[in-house]
mmCIF file of C-alpha atoms in Angstrom:
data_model
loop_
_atom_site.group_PDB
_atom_site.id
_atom_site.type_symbol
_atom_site.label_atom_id
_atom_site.label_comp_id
_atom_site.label_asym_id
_atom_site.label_seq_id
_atom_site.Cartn_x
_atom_site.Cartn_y
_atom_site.Cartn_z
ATOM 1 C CA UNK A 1 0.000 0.000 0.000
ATOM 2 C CA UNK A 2 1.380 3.889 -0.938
ATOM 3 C CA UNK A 3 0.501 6.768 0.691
ATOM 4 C CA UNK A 4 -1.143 9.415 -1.705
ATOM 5 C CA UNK A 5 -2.259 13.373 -0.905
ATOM 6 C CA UNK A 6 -4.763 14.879 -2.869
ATOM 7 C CA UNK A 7 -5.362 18.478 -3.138
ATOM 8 C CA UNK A 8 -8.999 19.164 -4.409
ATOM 9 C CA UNK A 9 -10.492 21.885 -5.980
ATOM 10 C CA UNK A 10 -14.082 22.522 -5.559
ATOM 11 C CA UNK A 11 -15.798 25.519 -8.068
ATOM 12 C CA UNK A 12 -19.308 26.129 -8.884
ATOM 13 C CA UNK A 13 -20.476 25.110 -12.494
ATOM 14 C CA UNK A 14 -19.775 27.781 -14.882
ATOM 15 C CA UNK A 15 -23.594 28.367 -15.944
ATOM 16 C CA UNK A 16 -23.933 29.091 -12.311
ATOM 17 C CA UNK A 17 -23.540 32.860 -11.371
ATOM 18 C CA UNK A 18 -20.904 33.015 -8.922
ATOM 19 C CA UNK A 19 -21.956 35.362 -6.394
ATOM 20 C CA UNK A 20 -18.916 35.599 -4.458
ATOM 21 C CA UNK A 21 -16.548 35.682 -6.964
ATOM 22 C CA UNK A 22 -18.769 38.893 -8.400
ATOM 23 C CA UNK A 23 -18.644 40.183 -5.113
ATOM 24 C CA UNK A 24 -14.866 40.115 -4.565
ATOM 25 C CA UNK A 25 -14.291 40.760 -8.191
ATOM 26 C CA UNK A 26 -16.245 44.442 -7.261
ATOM 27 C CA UNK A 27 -14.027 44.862 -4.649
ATOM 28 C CA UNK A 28 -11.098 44.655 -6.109
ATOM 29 C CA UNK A 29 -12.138 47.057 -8.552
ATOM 30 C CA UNK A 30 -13.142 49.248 -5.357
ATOM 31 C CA UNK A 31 -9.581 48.753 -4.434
ATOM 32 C CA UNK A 32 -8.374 50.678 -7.541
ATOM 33 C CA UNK A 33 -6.663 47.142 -8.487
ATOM 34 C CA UNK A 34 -8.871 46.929 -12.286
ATOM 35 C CA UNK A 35 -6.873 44.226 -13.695
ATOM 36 C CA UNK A 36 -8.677 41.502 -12.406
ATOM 37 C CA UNK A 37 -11.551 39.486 -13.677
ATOM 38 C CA UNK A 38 -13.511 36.310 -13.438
ATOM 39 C CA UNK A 39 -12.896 35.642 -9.800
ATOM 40 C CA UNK A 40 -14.291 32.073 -8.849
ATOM 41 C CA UNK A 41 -14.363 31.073 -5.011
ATOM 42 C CA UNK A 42 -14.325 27.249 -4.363
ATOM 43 C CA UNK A 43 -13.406 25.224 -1.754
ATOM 44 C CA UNK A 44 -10.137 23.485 -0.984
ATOM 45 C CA UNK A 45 -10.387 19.904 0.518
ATOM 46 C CA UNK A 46 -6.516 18.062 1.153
ATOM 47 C CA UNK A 47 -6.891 14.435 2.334
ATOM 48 C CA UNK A 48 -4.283 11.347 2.416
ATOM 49 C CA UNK A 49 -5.661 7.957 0.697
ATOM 50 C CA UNK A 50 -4.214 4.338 1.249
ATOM 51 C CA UNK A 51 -4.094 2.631 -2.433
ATOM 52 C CA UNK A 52 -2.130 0.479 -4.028
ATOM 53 C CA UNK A 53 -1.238 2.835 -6.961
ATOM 54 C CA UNK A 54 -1.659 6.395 -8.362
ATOM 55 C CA UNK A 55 -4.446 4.899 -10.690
ATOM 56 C CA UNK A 56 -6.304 3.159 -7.470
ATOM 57 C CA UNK A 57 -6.103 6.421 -5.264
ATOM 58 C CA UNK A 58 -7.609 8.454 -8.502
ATOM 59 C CA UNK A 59 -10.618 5.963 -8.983
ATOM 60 C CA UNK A 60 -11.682 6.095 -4.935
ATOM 61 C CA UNK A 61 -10.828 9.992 -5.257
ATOM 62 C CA UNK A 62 -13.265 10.574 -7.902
ATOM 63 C CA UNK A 63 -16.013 8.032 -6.353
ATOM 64 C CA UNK A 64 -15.499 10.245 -3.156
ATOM 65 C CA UNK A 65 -16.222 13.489 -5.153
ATOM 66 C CA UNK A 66 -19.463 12.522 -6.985
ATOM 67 C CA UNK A 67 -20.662 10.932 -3.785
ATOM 68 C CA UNK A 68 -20.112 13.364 -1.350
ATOM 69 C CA UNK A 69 -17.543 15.980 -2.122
ATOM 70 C CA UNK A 70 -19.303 17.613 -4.808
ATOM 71 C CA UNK A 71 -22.630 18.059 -6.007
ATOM 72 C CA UNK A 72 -22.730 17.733 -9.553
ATOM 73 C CA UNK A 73 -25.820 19.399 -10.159
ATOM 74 C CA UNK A 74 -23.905 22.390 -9.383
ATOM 75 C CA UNK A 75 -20.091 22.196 -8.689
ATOM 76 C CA UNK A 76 -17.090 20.755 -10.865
ATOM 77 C CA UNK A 77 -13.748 19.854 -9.399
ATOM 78 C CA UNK A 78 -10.008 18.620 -10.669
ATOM 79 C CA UNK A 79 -7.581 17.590 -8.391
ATOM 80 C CA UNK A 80 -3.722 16.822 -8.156
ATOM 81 C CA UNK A 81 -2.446 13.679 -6.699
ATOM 82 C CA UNK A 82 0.965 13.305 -5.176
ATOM 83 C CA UNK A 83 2.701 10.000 -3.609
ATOM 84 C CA UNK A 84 3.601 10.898 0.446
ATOM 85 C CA UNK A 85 6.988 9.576 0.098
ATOM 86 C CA UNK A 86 7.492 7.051 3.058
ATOM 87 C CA UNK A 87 9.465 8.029 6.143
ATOM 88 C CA UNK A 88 11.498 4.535 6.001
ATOM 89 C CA UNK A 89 12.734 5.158 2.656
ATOM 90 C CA UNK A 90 14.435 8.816 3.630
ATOM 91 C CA UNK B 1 -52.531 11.714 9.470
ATOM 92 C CA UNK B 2 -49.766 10.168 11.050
ATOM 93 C CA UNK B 3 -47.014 12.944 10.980
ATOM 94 C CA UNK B 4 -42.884 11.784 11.182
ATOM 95 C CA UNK B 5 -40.542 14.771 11.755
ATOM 96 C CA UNK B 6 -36.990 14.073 11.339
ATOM 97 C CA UNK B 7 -35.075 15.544 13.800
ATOM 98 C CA UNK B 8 -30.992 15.827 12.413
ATOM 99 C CA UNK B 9 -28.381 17.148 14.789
ATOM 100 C CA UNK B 10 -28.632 20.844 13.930
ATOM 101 C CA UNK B 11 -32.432 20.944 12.574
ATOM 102 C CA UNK B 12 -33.805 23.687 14.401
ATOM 103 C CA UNK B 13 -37.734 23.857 13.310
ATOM 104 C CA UNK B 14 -38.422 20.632 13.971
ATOM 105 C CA UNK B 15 -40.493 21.385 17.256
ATOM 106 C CA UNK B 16 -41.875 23.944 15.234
ATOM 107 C CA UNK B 17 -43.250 21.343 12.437
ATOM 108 C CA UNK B 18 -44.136 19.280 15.002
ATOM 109 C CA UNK B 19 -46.711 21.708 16.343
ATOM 110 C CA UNK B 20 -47.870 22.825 12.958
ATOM 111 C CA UNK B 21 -48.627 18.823 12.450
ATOM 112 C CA UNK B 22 -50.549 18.685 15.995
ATOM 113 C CA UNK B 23 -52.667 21.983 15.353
ATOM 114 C CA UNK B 24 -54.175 20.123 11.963
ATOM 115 C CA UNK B 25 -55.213 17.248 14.765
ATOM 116 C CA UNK B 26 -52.229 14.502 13.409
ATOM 117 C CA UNK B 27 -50.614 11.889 15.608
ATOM 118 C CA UNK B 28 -47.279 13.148 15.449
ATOM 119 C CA UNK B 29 -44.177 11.178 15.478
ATOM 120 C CA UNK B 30 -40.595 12.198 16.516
ATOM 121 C CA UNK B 31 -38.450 10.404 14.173
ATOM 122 C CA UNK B 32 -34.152 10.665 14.576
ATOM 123 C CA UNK B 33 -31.670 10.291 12.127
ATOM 124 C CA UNK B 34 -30.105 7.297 13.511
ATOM 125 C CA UNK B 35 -33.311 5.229 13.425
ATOM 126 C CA UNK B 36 -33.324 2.871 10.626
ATOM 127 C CA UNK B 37 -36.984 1.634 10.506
ATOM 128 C CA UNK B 38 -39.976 4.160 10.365
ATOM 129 C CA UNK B 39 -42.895 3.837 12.724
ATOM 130 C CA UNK B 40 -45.727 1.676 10.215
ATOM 131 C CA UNK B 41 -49.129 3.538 9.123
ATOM 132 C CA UNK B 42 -46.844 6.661 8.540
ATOM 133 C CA UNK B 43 -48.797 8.735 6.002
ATOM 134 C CA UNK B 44 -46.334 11.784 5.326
ATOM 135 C CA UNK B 45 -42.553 12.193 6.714
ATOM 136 C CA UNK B 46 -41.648 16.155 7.433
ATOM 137 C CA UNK B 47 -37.825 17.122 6.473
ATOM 138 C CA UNK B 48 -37.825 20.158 8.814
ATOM 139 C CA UNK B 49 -35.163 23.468 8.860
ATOM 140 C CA UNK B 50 -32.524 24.166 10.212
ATOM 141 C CA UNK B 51 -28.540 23.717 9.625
ATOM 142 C CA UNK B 52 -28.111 19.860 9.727
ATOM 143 C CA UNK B 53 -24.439 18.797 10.221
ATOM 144 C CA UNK B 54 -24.036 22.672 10.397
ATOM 145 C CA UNK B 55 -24.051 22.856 6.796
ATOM 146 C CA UNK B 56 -20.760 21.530 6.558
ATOM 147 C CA UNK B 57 -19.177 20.900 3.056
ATOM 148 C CA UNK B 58 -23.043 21.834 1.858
ATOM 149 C CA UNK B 59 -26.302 22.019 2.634
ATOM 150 C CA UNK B 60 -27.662 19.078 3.316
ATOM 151 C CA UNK B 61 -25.081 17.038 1.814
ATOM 152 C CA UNK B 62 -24.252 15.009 4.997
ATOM 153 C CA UNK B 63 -27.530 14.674 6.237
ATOM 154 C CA UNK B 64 -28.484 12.994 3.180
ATOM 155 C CA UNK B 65 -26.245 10.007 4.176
ATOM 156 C CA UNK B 66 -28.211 9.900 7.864
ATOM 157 C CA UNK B 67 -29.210 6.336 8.909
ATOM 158 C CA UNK B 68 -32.929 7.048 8.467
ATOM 159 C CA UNK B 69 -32.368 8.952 4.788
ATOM 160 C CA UNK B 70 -32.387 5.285 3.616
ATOM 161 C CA UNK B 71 -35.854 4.222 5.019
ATOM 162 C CA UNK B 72 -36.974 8.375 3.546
ATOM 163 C CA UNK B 73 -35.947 7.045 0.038
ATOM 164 C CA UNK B 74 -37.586 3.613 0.505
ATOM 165 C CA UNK B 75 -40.715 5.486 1.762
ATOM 166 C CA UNK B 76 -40.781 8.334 -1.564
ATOM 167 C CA UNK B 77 -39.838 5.919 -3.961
ATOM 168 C CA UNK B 78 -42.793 3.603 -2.318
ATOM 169 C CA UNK B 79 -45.726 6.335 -2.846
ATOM 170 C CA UNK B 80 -45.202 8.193 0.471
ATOM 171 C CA UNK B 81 -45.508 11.913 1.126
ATOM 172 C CA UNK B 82 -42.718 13.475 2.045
ATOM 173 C CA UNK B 83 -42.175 17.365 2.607
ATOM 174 C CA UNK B 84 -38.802 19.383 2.880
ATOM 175 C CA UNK B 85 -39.323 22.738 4.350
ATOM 176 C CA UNK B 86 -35.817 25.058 3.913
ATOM 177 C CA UNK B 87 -32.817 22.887 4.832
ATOM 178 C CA UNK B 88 -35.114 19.606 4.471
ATOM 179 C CA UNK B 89 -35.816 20.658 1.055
ATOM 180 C CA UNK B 90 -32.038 21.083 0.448
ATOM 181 C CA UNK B 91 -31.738 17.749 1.801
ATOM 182 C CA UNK B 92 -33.940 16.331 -0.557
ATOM 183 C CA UNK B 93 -31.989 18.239 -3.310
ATOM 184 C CA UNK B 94 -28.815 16.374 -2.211
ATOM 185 C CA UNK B 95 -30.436 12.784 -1.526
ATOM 186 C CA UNK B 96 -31.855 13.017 -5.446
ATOM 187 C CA UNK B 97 -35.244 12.620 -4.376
ATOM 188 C CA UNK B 98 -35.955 16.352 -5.919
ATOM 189 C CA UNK B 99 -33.990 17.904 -9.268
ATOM 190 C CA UNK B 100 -31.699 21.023 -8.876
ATOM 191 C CA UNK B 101 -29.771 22.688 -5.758
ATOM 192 C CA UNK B 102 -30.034 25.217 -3.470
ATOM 193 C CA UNK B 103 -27.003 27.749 -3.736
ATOM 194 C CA UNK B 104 -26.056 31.032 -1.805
ATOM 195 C CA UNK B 105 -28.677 33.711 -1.961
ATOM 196 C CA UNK B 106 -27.862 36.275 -4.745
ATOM 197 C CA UNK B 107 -27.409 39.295 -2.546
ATOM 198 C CA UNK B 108 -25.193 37.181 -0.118
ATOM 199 C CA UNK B 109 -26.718 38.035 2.863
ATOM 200 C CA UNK B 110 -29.256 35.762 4.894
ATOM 201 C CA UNK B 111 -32.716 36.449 4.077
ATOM 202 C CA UNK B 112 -35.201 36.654 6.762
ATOM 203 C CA UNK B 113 -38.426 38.496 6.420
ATOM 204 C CA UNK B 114 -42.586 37.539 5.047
ATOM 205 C CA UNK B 115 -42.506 36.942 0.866
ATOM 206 C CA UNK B 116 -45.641 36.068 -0.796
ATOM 207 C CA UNK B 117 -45.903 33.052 -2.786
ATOM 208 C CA UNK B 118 -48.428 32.223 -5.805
ATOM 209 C CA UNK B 119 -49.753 28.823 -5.985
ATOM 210 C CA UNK B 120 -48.623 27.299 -9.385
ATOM 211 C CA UNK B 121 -50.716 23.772 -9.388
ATOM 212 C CA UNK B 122 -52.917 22.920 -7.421
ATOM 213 C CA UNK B 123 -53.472 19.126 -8.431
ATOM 214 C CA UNK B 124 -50.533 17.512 -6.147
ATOM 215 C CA UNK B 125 -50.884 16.210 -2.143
ATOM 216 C CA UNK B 126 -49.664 19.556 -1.297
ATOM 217 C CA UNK B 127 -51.646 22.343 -2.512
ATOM 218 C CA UNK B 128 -55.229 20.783 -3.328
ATOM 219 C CA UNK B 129 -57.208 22.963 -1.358
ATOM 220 C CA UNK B 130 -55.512 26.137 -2.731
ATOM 221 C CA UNK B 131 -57.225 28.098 -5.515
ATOM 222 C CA UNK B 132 -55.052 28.165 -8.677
ATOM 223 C CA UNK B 133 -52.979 31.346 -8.666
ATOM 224 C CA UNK B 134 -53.708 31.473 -4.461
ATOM 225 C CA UNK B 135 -50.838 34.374 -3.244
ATOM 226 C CA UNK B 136 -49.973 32.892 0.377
ATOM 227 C CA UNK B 137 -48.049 35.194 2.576
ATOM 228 C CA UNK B 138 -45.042 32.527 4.668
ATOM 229 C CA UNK B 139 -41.958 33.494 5.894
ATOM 230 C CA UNK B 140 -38.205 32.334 4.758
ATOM 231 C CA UNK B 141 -35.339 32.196 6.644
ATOM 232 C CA UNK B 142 -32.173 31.212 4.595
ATOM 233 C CA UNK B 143 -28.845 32.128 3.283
ATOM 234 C CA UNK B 144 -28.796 29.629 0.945
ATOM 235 C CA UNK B 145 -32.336 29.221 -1.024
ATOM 236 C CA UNK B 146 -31.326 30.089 -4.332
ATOM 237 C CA UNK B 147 -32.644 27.638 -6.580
ATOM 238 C CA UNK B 148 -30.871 26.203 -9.501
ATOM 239 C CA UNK B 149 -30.660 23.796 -12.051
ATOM 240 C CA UNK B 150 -29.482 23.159 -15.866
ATOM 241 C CA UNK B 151 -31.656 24.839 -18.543
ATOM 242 C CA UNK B 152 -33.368 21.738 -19.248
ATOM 243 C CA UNK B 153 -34.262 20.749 -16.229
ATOM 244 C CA UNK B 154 -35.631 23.930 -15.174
ATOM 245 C CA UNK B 155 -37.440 23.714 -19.027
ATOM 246 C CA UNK B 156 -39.209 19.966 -17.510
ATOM 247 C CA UNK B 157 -40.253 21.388 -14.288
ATOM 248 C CA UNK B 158 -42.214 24.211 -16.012
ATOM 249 C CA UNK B 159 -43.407 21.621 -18.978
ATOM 250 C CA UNK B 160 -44.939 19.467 -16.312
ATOM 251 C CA UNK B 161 -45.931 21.734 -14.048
ATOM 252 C CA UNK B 162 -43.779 21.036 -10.764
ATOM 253 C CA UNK B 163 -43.532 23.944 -10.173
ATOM 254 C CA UNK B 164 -45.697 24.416 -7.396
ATOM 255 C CA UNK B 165 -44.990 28.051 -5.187
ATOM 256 C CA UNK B 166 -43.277 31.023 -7.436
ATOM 257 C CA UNK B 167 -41.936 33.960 -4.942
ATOM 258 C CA UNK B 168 -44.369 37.226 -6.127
ATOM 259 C CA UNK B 169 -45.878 40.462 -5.426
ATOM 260 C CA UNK B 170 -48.526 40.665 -3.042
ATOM 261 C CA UNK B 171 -50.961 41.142 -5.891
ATOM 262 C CA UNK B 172 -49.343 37.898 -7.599
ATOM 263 C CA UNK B 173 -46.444 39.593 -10.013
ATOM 264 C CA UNK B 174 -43.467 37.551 -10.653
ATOM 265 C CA UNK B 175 -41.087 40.241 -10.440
ATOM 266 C CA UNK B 176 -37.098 40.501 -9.909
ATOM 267 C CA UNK B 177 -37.697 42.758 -6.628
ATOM 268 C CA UNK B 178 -40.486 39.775 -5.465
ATOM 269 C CA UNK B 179 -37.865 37.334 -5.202
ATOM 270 C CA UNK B 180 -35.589 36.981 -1.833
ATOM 271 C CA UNK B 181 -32.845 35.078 -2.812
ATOM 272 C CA UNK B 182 -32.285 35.087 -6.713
ATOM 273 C CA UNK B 183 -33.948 31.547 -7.571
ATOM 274 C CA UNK B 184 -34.367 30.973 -11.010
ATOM 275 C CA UNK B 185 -37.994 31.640 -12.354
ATOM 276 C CA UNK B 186 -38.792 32.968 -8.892
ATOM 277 C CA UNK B 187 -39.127 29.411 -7.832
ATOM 278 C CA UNK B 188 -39.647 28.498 -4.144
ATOM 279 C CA UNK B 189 -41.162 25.227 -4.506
ATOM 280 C CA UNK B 190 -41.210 21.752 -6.452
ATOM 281 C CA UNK B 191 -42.214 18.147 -6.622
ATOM 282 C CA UNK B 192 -40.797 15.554 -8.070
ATOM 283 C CA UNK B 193 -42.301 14.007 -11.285
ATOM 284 C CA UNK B 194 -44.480 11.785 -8.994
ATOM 285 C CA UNK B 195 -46.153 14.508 -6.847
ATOM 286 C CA UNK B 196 -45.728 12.939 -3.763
ATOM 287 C CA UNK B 197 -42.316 14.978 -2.574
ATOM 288 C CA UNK B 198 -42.563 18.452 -2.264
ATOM 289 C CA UNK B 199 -39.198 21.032 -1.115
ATOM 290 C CA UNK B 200 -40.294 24.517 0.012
ATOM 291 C CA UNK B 201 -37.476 27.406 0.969
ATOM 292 C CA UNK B 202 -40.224 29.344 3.288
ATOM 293 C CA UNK B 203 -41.666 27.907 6.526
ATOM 294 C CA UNK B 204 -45.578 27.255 6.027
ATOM 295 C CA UNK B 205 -45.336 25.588 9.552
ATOM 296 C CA UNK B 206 -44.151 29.028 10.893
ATOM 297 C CA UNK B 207 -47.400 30.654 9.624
ATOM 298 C CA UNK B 208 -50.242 28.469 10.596
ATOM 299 C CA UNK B 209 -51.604 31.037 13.443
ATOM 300 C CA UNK B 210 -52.922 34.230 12.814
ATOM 301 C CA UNK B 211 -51.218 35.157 16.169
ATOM 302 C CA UNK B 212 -47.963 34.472 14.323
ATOM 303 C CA UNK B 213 -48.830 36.968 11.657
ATOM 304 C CA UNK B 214 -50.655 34.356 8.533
ATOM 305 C CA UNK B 215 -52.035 31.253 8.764
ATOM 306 C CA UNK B 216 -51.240 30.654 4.814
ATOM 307 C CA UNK B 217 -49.327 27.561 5.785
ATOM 308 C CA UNK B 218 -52.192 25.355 6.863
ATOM 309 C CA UNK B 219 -53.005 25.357 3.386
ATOM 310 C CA UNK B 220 -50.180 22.582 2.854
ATOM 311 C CA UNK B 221 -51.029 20.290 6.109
ATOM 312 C CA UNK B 222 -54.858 20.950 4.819
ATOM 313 C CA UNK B 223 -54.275 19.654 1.498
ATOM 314 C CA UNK B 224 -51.959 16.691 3.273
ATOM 315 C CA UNK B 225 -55.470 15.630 5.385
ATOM 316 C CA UNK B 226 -57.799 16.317 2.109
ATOM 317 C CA UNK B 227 -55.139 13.827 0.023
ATOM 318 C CA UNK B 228 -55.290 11.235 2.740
ATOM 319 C CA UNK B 229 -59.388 11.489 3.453
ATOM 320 C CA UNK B 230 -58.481 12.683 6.693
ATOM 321 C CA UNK B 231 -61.298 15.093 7.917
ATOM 322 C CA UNK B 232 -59.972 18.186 9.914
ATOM 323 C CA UNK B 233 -61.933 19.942 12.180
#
């Protein structure tokens, strides 16, 4: 068994006004800082997940997000997958 | 009627649909999230408010996995009535028993305060003693009530007509200012394609005395007894 970390990122769908992101986007602007544009605020889940491989971890990492982590109706997510190197090995 | 209220950790109008049940003379039953068999003879189960799990990750989305979720599913997909008032209603959302979500109110802020809601059908469990186009003043209390779904689905729900409570005017207007939270075609209320699960962002069981201000929301626990013959005094 490896050790995996995922980091996950949680947004609303795109058809889906984003409400914060407008908000924050407006403040910014308030801020004299007009640069910036299509904010998005999501969520940011980390966990660590026992699996035999990188492909294993990915499966029960995307079965977690439909089931529970996100809502499909009205969130998307990606996520980045990195083997914990074990302590023994350093 | 026999009456179940499901009581989460964090649901915080349960007592409160509890009492609306007893005032419309039902045998009420206090049902828990752990249980894992429902009392038998149950006619409708109540999905009350409040912030169950404390809304953590979403609304609703851990309640949905509560022990007694799986005997709600079993009991919808079997014919029963069930009702989601506010967070029950997101609840339902999550569990799949009712299309769409409910997101964070447009305006950000939590929205507490009387709206007035017109009566879209009136041929479900639900609404059968309204008249069609009935404007029912109920309060809501949410931050998160703004109803969404894809284009399509919100297309079926108006094709079929579950669509049952539009937030309006007092005089019955669907209009931009009408609506508290930014729902999509003012909605406040649907059913499923069966008609026998209803989700509703404002409390009718917070409005069923005139002491309280309206007594709109009998209309739903009415319509519950008319559905099942019940006779209410």
């Amino acid at each position: 068994m490896k050790t995996f970390t995922a980091n996950i990122t949680v947004t609303l769908r795109r058809a889906i006004l984003d409400v914060q992101g407008k908000a924050v986007e407006n403040a910014l602007h308030s801020l004299h800082m007009p640069g910036f544009s299509d904010v998005r605020i999501g969520k940011h889940i980390e966990l660590s997940i026992q699996a035999t491989d990188a492909e294993a971890a990915s499966a029960q990492l995307r079965e977690a997000c439909d089931k529970l982590l996100t809502n499909p109706v009205m969130e998307d997510y990606h996520f980045t997958l990195n083997e914990t190197a074990a302590v023994e090995a350093a | 009627m026999n009456i179940g209220v499901v009581t989460f950790p964090g649901s915080n109008c349960d007592a409160d649909a509890r009492h609306a049940s007893a005032l419309t003379g039902n045998t009420v039953h206090s049902l828990w999230h752990k249980d894992t068999a429902l009392p038998s003879g149950l006619d409708v189960i109540i999905l009350p408010g409040g912030f169950s799990y404390g809304d953590y990750l979403r609304t609703g989305a851990i309640a949905r996995f509560s022990p007694i979720m799986t005997e709600v599913v079993r009991f919808a997909n079997a014919g029963g009535l069930v009702f989601g008032i506010c967070n029950g209603f997101q609840i339902l959302c999550e569990a799949g028993l009712l299309p769409g979500a409910l997101i964070r109110n447009q305006h950000l802020s939590f929205v507490c305060k009387d709206v007035f809601l017109r009566v879209e059908n009136t041929d479900t469990p639900f609404t059968n003693i309204c008249s069609p186009g009935q404007v029912l003043r109920v309060p809501v209390a949410h931050g998160e009530g703004r109803y969404t779904a894809s284009a399509d689905v919100i297309k079926g729900l108006e094709d079929s007509a579950q669509v049952l409570y539009r937030y309006v005017t007092p005089d019955g207007q669907v209009t931009d200012e009408a609506n508290p939270n930014g729902s999509l075609n003012n909605i406040a209320g649907v059913t499923n394609a069966a008609r026998n699960v209803m989700g509703l962002m404002p409390h009718p069981e917070r409005a069923c005395e005139l002491l309280l201000g309206s007594d709109d929301g009998l209309t739903v626990f009415l319509s519950l007894a008319r559905h099942c013959n019940v006779s209410v005094a």
